[in-house]
Tab-separated table of C-alpha atoms and ligand atoms in Angstrom:
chain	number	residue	atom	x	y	z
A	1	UNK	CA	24.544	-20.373	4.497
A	2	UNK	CA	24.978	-17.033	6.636
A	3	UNK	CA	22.627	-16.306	9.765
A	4	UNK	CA	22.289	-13.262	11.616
A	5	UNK	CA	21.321	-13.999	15.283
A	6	UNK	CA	20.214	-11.468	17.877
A	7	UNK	CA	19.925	-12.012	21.759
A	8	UNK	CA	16.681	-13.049	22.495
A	9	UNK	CA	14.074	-12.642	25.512
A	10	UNK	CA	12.797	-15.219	27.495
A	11	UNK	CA	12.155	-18.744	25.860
A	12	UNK	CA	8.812	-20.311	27.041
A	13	UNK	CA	6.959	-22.801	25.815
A	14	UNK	CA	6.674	-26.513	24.907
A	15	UNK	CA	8.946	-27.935	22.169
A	16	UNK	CA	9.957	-31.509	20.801
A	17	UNK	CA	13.773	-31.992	19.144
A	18	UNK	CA	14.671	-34.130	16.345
A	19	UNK	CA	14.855	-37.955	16.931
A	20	UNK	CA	17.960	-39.465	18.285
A	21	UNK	CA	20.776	-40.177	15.935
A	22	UNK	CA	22.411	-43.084	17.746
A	23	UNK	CA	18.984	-45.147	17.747
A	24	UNK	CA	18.331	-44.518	14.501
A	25	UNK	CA	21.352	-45.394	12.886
A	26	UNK	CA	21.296	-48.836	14.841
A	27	UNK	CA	17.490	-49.375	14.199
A	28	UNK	CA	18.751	-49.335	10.811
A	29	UNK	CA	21.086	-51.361	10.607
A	30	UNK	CA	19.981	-53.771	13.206
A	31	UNK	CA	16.678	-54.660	11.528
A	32	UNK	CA	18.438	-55.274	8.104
A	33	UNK	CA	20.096	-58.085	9.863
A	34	UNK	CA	16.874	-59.921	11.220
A	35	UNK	CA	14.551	-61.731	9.111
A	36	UNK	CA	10.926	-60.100	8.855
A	37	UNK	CA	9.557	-56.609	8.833
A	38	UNK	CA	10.742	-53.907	11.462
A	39	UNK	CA	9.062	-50.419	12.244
A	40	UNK	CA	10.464	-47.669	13.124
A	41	UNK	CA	8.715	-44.773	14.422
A	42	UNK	CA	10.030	-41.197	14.977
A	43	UNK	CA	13.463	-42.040	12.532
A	44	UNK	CA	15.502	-39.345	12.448
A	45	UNK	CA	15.327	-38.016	8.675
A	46	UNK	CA	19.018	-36.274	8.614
A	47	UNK	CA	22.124	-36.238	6.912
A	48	UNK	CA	23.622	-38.701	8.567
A	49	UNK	CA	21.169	-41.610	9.409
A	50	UNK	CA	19.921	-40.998	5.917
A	51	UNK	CA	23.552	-41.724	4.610
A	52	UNK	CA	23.283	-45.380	6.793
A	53	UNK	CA	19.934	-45.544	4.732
A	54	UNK	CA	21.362	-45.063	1.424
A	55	UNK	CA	24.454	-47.435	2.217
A	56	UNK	CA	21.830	-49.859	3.513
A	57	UNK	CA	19.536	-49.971	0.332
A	58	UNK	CA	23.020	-50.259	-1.577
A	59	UNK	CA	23.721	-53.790	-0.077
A	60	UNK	CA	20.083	-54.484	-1.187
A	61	UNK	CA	17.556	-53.699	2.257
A	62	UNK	CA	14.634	-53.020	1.308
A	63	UNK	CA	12.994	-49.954	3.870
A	64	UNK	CA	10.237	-48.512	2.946
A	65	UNK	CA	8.937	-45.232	4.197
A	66	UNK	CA	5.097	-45.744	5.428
A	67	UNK	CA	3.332	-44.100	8.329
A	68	UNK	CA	4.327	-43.900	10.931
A	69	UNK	CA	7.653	-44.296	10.241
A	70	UNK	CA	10.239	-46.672	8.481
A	71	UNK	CA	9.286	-50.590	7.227
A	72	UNK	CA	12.850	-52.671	7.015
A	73	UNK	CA	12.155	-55.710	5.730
A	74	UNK	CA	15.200	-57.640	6.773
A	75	UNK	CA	16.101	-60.848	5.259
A	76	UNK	CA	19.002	-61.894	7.546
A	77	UNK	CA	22.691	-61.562	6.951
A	78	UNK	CA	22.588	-63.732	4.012
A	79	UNK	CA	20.365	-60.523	2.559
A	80	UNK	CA	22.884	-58.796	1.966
A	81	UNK	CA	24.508	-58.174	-1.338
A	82	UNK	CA	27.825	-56.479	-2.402
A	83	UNK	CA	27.194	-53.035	-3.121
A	84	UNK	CA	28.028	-51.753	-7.434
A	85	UNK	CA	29.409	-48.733	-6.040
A	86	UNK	CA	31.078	-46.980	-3.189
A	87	UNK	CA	29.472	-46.550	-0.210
A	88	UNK	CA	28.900	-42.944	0.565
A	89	UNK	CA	28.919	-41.791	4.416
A	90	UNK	CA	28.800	-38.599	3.624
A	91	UNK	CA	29.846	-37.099	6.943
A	92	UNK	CA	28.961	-39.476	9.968
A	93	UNK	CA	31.175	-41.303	11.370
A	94	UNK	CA	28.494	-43.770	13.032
A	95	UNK	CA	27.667	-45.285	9.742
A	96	UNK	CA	31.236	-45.412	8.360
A	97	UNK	CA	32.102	-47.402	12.024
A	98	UNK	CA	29.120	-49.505	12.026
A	99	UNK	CA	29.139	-50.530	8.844
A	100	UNK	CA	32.996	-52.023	8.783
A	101	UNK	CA	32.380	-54.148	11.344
A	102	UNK	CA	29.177	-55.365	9.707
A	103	UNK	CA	30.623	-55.688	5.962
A	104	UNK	CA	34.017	-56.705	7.559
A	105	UNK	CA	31.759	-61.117	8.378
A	106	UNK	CA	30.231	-60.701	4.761
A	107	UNK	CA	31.757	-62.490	1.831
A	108	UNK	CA	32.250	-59.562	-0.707
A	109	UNK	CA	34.070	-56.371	-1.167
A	110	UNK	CA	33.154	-52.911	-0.209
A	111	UNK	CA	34.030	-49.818	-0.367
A	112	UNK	CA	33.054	-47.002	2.189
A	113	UNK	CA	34.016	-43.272	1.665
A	114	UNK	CA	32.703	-40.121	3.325
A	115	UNK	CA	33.222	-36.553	2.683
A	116	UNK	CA	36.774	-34.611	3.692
A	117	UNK	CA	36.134	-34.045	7.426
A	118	UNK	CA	35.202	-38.447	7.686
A	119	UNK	CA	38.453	-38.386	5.953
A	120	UNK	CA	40.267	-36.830	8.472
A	121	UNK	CA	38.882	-39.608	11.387
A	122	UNK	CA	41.120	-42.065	12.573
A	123	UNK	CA	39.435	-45.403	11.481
A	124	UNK	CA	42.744	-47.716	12.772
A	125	UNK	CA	40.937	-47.953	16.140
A	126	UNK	CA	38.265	-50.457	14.187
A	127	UNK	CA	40.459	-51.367	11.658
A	128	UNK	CA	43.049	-52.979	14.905
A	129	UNK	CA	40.811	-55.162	16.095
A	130	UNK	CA	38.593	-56.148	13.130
A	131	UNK	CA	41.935	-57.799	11.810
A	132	UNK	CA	42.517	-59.242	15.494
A	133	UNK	CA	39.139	-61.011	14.139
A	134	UNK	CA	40.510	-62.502	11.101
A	135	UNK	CA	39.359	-59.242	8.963
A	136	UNK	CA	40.687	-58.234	5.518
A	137	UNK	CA	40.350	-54.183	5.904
A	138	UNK	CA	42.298	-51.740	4.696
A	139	UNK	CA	42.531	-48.010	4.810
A	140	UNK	CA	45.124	-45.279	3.194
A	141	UNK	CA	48.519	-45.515	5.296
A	142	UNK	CA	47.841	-43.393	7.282
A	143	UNK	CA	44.676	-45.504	9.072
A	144	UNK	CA	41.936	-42.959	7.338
A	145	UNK	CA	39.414	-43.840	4.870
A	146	UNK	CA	38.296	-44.607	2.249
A	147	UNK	CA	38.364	-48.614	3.610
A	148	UNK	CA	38.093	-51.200	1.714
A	149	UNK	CA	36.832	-54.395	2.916
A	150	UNK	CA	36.680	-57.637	1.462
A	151	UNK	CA	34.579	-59.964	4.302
A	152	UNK	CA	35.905	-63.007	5.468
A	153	UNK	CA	34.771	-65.601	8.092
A	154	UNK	CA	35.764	-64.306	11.629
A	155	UNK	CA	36.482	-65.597	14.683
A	156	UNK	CA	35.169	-63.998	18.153
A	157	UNK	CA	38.345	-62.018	20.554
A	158	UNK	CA	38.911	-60.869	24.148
A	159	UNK	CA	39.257	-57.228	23.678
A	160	UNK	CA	39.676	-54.232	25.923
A	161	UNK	CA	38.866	-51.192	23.951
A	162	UNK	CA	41.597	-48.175	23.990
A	163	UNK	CA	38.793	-45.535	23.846
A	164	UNK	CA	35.549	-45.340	25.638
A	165	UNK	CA	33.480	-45.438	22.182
A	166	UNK	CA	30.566	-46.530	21.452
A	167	UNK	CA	31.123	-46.559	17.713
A	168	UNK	CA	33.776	-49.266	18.359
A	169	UNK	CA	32.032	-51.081	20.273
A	170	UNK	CA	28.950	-51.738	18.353
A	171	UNK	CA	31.540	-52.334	15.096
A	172	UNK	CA	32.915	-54.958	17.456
A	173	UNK	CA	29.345	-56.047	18.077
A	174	UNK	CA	28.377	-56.210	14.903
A	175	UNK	CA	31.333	-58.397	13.780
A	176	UNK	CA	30.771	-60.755	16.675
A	177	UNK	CA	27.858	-61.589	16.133
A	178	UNK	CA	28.732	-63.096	12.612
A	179	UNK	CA	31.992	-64.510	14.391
A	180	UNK	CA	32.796	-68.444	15.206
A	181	UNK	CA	33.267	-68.292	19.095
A	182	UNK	CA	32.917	-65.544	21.728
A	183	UNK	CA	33.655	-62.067	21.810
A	184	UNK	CA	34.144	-60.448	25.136
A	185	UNK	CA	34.779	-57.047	25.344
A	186	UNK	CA	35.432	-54.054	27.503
A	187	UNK	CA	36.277	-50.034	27.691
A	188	UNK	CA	37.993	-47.903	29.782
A	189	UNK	CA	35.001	-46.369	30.775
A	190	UNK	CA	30.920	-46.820	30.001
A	191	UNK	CA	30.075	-45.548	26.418
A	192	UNK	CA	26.225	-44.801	25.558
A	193	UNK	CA	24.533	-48.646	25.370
A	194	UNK	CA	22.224	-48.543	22.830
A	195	UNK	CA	23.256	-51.340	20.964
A	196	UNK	CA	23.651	-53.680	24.042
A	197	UNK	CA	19.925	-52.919	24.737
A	198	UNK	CA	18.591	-53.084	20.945
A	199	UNK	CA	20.577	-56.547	20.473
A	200	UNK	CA	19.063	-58.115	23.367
A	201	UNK	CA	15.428	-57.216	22.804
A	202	UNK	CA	16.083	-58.584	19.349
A	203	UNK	CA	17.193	-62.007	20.688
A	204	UNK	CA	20.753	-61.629	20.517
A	205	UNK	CA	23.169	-63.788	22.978
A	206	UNK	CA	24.525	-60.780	24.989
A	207	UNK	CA	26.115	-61.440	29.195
A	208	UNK	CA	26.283	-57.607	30.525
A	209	UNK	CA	28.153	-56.925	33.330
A	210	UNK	CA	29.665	-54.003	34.897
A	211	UNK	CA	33.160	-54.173	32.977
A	212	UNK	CA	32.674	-56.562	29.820
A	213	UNK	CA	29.688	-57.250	27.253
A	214	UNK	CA	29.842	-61.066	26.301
A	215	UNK	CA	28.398	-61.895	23.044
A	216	UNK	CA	28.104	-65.422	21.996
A	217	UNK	CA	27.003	-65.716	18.279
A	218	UNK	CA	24.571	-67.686	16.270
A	219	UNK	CA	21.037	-66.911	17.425
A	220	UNK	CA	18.966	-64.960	14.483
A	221	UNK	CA	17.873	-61.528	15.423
A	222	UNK	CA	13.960	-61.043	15.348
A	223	UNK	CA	12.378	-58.315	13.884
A	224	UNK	CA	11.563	-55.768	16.386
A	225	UNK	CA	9.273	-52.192	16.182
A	226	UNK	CA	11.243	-49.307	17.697
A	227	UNK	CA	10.173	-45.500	18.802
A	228	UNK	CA	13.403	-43.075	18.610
A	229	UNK	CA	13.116	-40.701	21.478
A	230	UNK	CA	14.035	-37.375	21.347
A	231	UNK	CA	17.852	-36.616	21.137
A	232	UNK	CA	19.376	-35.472	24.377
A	233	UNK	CA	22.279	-34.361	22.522
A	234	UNK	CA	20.220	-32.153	20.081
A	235	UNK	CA	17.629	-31.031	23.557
A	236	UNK	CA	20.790	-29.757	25.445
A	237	UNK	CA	21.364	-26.313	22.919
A	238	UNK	CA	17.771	-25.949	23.964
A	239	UNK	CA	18.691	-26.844	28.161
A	240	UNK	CA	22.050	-24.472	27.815
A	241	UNK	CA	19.678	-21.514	26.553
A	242	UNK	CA	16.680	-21.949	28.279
A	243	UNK	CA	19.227	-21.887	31.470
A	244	UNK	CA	20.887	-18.919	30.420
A	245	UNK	CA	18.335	-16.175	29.398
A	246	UNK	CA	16.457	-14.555	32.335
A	247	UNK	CA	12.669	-15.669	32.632
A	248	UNK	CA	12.715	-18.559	30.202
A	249	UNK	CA	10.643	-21.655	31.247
A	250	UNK	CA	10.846	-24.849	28.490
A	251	UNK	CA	9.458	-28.088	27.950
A	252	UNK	CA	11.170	-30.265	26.130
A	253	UNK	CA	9.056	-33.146	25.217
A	254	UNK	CA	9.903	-37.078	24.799
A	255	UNK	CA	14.009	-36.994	25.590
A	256	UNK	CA	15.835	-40.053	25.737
A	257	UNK	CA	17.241	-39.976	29.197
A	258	UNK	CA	19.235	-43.146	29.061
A	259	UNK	CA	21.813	-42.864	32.293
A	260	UNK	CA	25.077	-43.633	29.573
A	261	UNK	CA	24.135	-40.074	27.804
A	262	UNK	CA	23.041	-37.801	30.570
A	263	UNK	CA	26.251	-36.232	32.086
A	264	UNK	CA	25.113	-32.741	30.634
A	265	UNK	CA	22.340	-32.905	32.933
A	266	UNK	CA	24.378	-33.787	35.870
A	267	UNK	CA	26.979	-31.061	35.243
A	268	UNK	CA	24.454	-28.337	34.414
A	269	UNK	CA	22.574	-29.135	37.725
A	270	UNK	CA	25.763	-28.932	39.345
A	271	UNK	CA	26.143	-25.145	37.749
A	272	UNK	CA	23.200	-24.157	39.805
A	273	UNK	CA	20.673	-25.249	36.487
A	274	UNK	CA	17.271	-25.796	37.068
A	275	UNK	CA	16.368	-29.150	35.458
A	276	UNK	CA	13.203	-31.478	36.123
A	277	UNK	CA	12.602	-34.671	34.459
A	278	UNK	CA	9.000	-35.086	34.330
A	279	UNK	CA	7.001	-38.328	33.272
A	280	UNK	CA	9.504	-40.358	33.236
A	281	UNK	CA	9.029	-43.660	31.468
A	282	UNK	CA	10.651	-46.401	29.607
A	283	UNK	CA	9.800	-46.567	25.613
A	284	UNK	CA	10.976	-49.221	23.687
A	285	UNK	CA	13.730	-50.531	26.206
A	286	UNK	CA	15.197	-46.516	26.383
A	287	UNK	CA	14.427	-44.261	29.494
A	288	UNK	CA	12.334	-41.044	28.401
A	289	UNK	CA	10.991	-38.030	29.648
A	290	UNK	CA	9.715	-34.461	29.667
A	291	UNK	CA	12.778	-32.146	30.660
A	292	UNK	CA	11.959	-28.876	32.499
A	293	UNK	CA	14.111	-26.282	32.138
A	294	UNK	CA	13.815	-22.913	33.971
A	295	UNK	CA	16.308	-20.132	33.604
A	296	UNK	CA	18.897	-20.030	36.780
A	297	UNK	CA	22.042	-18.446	37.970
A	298	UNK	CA	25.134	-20.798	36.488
A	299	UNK	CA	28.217	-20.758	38.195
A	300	UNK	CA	31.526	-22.812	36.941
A	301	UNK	CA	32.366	-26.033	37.838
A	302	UNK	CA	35.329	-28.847	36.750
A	303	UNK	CA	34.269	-32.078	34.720
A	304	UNK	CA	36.706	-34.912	33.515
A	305	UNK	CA	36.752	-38.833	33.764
A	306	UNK	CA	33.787	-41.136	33.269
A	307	UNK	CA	31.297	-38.541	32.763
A	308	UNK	CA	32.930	-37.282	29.874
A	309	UNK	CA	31.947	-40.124	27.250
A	310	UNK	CA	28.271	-39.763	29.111
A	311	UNK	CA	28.047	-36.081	27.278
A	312	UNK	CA	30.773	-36.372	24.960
A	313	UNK	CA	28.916	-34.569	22.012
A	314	UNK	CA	27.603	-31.967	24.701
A	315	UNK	CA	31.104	-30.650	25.634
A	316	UNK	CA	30.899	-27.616	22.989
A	317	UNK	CA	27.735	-26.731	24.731
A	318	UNK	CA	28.749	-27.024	27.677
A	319	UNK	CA	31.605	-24.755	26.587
A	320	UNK	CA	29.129	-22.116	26.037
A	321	UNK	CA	27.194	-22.320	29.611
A	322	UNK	CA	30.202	-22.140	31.036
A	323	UNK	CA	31.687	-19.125	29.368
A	324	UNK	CA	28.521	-17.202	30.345
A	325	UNK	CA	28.796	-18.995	33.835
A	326	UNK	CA	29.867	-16.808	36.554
A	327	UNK	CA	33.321	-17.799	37.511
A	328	UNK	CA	36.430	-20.517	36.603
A	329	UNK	CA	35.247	-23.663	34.617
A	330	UNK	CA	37.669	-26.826	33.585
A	331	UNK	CA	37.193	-29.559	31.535
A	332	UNK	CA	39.797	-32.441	31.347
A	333	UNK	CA	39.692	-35.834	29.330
A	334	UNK	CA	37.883	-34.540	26.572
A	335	UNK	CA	40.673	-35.721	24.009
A	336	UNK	CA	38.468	-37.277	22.003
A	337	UNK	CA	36.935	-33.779	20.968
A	338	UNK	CA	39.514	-33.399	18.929
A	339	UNK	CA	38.858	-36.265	16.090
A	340	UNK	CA	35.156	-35.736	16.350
A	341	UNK	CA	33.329	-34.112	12.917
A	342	UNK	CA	36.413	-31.270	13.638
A	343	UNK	CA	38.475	-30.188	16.369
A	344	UNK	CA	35.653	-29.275	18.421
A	345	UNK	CA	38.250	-27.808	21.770
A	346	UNK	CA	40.074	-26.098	18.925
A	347	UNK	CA	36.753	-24.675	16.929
A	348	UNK	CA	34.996	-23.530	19.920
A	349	UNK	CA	37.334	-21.902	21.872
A	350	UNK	CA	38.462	-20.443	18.595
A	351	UNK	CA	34.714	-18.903	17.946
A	352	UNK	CA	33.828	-18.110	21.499
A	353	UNK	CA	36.847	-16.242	21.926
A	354	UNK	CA	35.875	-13.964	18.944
A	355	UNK	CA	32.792	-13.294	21.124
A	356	UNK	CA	34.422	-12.099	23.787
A	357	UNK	CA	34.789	-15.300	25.870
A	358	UNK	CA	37.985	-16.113	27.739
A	359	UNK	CA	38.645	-19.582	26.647
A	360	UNK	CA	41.911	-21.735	26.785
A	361	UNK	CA	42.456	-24.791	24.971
A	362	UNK	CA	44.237	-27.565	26.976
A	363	UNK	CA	45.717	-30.523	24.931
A	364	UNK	CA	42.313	-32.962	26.610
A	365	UNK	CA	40.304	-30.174	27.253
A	366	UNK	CA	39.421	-26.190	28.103
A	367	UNK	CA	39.618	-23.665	30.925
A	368	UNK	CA	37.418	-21.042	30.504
A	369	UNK	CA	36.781	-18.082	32.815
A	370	UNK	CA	33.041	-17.500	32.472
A	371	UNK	CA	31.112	-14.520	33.163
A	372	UNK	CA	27.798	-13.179	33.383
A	373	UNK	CA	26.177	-10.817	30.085
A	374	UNK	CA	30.222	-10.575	28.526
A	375	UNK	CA	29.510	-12.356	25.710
A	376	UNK	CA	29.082	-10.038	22.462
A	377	UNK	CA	27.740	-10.119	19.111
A	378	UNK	CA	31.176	-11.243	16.166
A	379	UNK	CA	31.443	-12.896	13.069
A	380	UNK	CA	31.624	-16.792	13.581
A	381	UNK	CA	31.826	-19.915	11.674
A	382	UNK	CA	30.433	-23.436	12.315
A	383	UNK	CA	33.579	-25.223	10.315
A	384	UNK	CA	31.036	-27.398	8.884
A	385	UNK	CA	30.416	-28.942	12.424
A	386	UNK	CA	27.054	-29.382	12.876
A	387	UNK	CA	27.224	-29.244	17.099
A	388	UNK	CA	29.594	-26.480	16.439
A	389	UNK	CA	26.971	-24.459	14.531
A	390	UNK	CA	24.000	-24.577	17.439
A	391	UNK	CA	26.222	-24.341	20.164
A	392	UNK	CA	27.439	-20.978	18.533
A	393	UNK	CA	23.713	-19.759	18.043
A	394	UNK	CA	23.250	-20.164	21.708
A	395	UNK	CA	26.261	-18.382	22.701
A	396	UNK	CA	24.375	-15.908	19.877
A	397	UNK	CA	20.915	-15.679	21.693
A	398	UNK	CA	22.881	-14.474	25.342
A	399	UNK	CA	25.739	-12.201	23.456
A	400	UNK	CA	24.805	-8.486	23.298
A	401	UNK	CA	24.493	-7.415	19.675
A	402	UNK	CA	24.343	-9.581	16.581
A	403	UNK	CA	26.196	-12.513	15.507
A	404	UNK	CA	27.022	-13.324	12.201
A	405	UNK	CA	26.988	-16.809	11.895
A	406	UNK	CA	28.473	-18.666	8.514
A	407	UNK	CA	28.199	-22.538	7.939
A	408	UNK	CA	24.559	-22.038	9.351
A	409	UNK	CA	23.594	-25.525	7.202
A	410	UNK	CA	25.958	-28.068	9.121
A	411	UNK	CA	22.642	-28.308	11.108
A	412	UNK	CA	21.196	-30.684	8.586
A	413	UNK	CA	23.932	-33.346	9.857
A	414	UNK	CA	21.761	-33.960	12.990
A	415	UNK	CA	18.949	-31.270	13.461
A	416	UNK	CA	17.602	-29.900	10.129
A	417	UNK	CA	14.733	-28.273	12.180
A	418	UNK	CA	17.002	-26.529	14.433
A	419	UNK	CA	16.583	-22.657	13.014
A	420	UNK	CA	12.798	-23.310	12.314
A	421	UNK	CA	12.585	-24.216	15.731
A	422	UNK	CA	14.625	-21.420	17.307
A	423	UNK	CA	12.561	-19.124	15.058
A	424	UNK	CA	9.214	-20.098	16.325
A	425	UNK	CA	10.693	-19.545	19.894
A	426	UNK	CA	12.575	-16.027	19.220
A	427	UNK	CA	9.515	-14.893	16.930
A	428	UNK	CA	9.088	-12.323	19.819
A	429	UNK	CA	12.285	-11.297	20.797
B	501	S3P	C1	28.031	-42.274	18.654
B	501	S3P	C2	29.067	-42.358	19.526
B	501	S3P	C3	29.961	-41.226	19.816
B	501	S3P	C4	29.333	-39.890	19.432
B	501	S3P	C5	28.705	-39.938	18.075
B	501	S3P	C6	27.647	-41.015	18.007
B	501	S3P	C7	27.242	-43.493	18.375
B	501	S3P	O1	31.158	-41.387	19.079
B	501	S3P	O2	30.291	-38.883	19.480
B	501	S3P	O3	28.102	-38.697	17.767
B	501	S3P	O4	26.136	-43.397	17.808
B	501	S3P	O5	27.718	-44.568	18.725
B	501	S3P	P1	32.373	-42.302	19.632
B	501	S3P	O6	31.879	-43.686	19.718
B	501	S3P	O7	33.455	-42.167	18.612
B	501	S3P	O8	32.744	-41.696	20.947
C-alpha cells in the first residue's frame, strides 16, 4: 500500500494507541499455562499477537473472544497438545521466542516458521541455552528458523544472558518453569519485565533482585484477569510529532509507563520535550498514565548503554526527533537494531536521508546532524517494518512537501489503527 503524507498543523486533542504488544503476547501465553479461565481486557488485535493466538489454539487453548476482551481457558501444561501443522509466526519474533522455550519442556514435536524477515533473525541466542537445559531444538545451520523442537524433560541452569533481551529471557522463563531444579538468570543490562511481574501475580516461584531473576519450578500458575495498557512504543510516533510541530498539545490516554520501557521519555525530555505524566496509577501490576505532550524546541543529545534496551523499539523514532532536532545527535549500543524486524540503523538512515536528513550509520548506532524545518517531502519505503513505516510518517508530517510513502500496511504488525488515527488528527491540516 502507497500513502501520500503532507506536513500537518498543530496536533491537539485527546487520543488512545493500540494495546501493548509485549503484555499481550504474554497474557496469552501465560494464561494457557494455568488451569481455569483468564480475561483479558484491551488485547491487542494485531498481526503479531494474533499469530501467538493462532499458534496457541493450534496446541489446543481454547480463547474465546467475549466482551470485554479475551476468555483463555487454560488447562495447565498438560493442556497442551502437539500441533498437526506448522506453527505460523508470521512476522513477530516475540511469539517465535516465547514459544521455543515453552514447546522446548513439552513432550511432542513442533514446528515454528515465520515469514522471510523472522527468517532472517538469529534464533541461536535461545536455541544456546535451551540445549544448556537438556533441549532437543534445532534450526537451519545457520541458527535461523524454521526450528524444530521435539520437548524433552529439562533441567533448570545458571545463565548470564549475552544480550539484554527480553525475548530470551521470558523463553528462559518459560522453560524453567517446566524444568527439574532452579534456573537463575541474568543480563547485561535490565530488559522490559513484564513477564517477571505477570509470573508472580500468577503464583509463580520467582526471587528478583537487582542482577538475577531466580525461578524455582513446580507451583501451578492461577488464572489471572489482565488490562493491556496502552503501548508506549506505539504512543511515542504520537510524543515525537506532537513535540515537533509548532502549537500541538496531545493527550495520550492509558500508557503503560513501566520504568524498563520508558527511556524515550527520558531522552526526549532531555531534548528540551515537553512531557507530563498525568494520573499516574498502577493497573494490573503495570504503571500507567495520561502522557502530555506539548510541542517544544528539541535540541540533540547522545544516548547509549542501559537506556538503550529501555527504548529499544523507539530508536527509529528517536532517529526522526533528532534529525529535525537542532544540532549534533549520537546514538551508540544500539546493535541490536540491526536483527530487529530489518536493519532498522540501516533502513532509517537510508529513508531519512532521502528526505533530506544528514544521517550516518555507525556499526551500533547513528550520528545524525539535526536541524530545524530541513526535512523535505521524497519517495520512501517502510521495508515491511512496521516501526519503520510510522516513524517515516512522522518525519512526513514535519517535512515540507509531500511524502510518498510505500509499504504503508507494515502498520498492521503492531498498530492497525495507526493511519485512521493520524487521519482523524490531520483532518484539518
Ligand atoms: C519484546 C522484546 C524486544 C522488543 C520486541 C518485543 C518482548 O525484543 O524489541 O519488540 O515482547 O519481549 P528483544 O527481546 O529481542 O530485545
Amino acid at each position: 500500500m502507497e500513502l501520500r503524507l503532507s506536513p500537518c498543523k498543530a496536533l491537539r486533542g485527546e487520543i488512545t494507541v493500540s494495546a501493548d504488544k509485549s503484555i499481550s503476547h504474554r497474557a496469552l501465553i501465560f494464561s494457557s499455562l494455568a488451569r481455569g479461565k483468564s480475561r483479558v481486557q484491551n488485547f491487542l488485535q494485531a498481526q503479531d499477537t494474533c499469530a501467538t493466538l493462532r499458534c496457541l489454539g493450534r496446541l489446543g487453548v481454547d480463547i474465546k473472544s467475549e466482551k470485554p476482551g479475551l476468555i483463555i481457558s487454560g488447562t495447565g501444561w498438560e493442556g497442551l497438545k502437539e500441533a498437526d501443522d506448522v506453527l505460523d509466526c508470521g512476522n513477530s519474533g516475540t511469539t517465535m521466542r516465547l514459544l521455543a522455550g515453552l514447546l522446548a519442556g513439552r513432550p511432542f514435536l513442533s514446528i515454528l516458521s515465520g515469514d522471510d524477515s523472522l527468517h532472517r533473525r538469529p534464533m541461536q541466542r535461545v536455541m544456546e541455552p535451551l540445549r544448556m537445559m537438556g533441549a532437543a531444538v534445532y534450526a537451519r545451520q545457520d541458527g535461523r528458523a524454521p526450528l524444530v523442537i521435539m520437548g524433552k524433560q529439562l533441567r533448570g541452569i545458571e545463565y548470564r544472558l549475552p544480550v539484554a533481551s527480553a525475548q530470551l529471557k521470558t523463553a528462559l522463563l518459560l522453560a524453567g518453569l517446566q524444568a527439574e531444579g532452579q534456573t537463575v538468570l541474568s543480563e547485561p543490562q535490565p530488559s522490559r519485565d513484564h513477564s517477571e511481574r505477570m509470573l508472580s501475580a500468577m503464583g509463580a516461584d520467582l526471587i528478583l533482585t537487582s542482577d538475577s531473576i531466580t525461578l524455582n519450578p513446580g507451583r501451578l500458575l492461577e488464572p489471572q484477569d489482565f488490562v493491556v495498557p496502552g503501548d508506549i512504543s506505539s504512543a511515542a510516533y504520537f510524543m515525537v510529532a506532537a513535540s515537533l510541530i509548532p502549537g500541538s498539545e496531545l493527550l495520550i490516554k492509558g500508557v503503560g509507563v513501566n520504568p524498563t520501557r520508558t527511556g524515550i521519555i527520558e531522552v526526549l525530555r532531555r531534548m528540551g520535550a515537553d512531557i507530563v505524566l498525568e494520573h499516574q496509577q498502577v493497573v494490573g501490576g503495570e504503571p500507567v498514565a495520561d502522557v502530555l505532550v506539548r510541542s517544544a524546541a528539541l535540541h540533540g543529545t547522545s544516548v547509549g548503554g542501559s537506556i538503550i534496551p529501555r527504548m529499544i523499539d523507539e530508536v527509529p523514532i528517536l532517529a526522526v526527533a533528532m534529525a529535525a532536532a537542532d544540532g549534533e545527535s549520537r546514538i551508540d549500543d544500539a546493535g541490536e537494531l540491526r536483527v530487529k524486524e530489518s536493519d532498522r540503523l540501516a533502513a532509517i538512515s537510508t529513508q531519512l536521508n532521502k528526505m533530506g536528513a544528514c544521517v550516518e550509520e555507525l556499526p551500533q548506532g547513528l550520528l545524525i546532524t539535526g536541524k530545524p524545518q530541513h526535512l523535505r517531502g521524497a519517495e520512501v519505503h517502510s521495508l515491511g517494518d512496521h516501526r519503520i513505516a510510522m516513524s517515516l510518517a512522522v518525519a512526513a508530517l514535519v517535512a515540507r512537501g509531500e511524502t510518498l510513502l510505500k509499504g504503508a500496511e507494515a502498520v498492521d504488525i503492531s498498530f492497525p489503527r495507526f493511519w485512521q488515527l493520524l487521519e482523524s488528527l490531520t483532518r484539518n491540516c
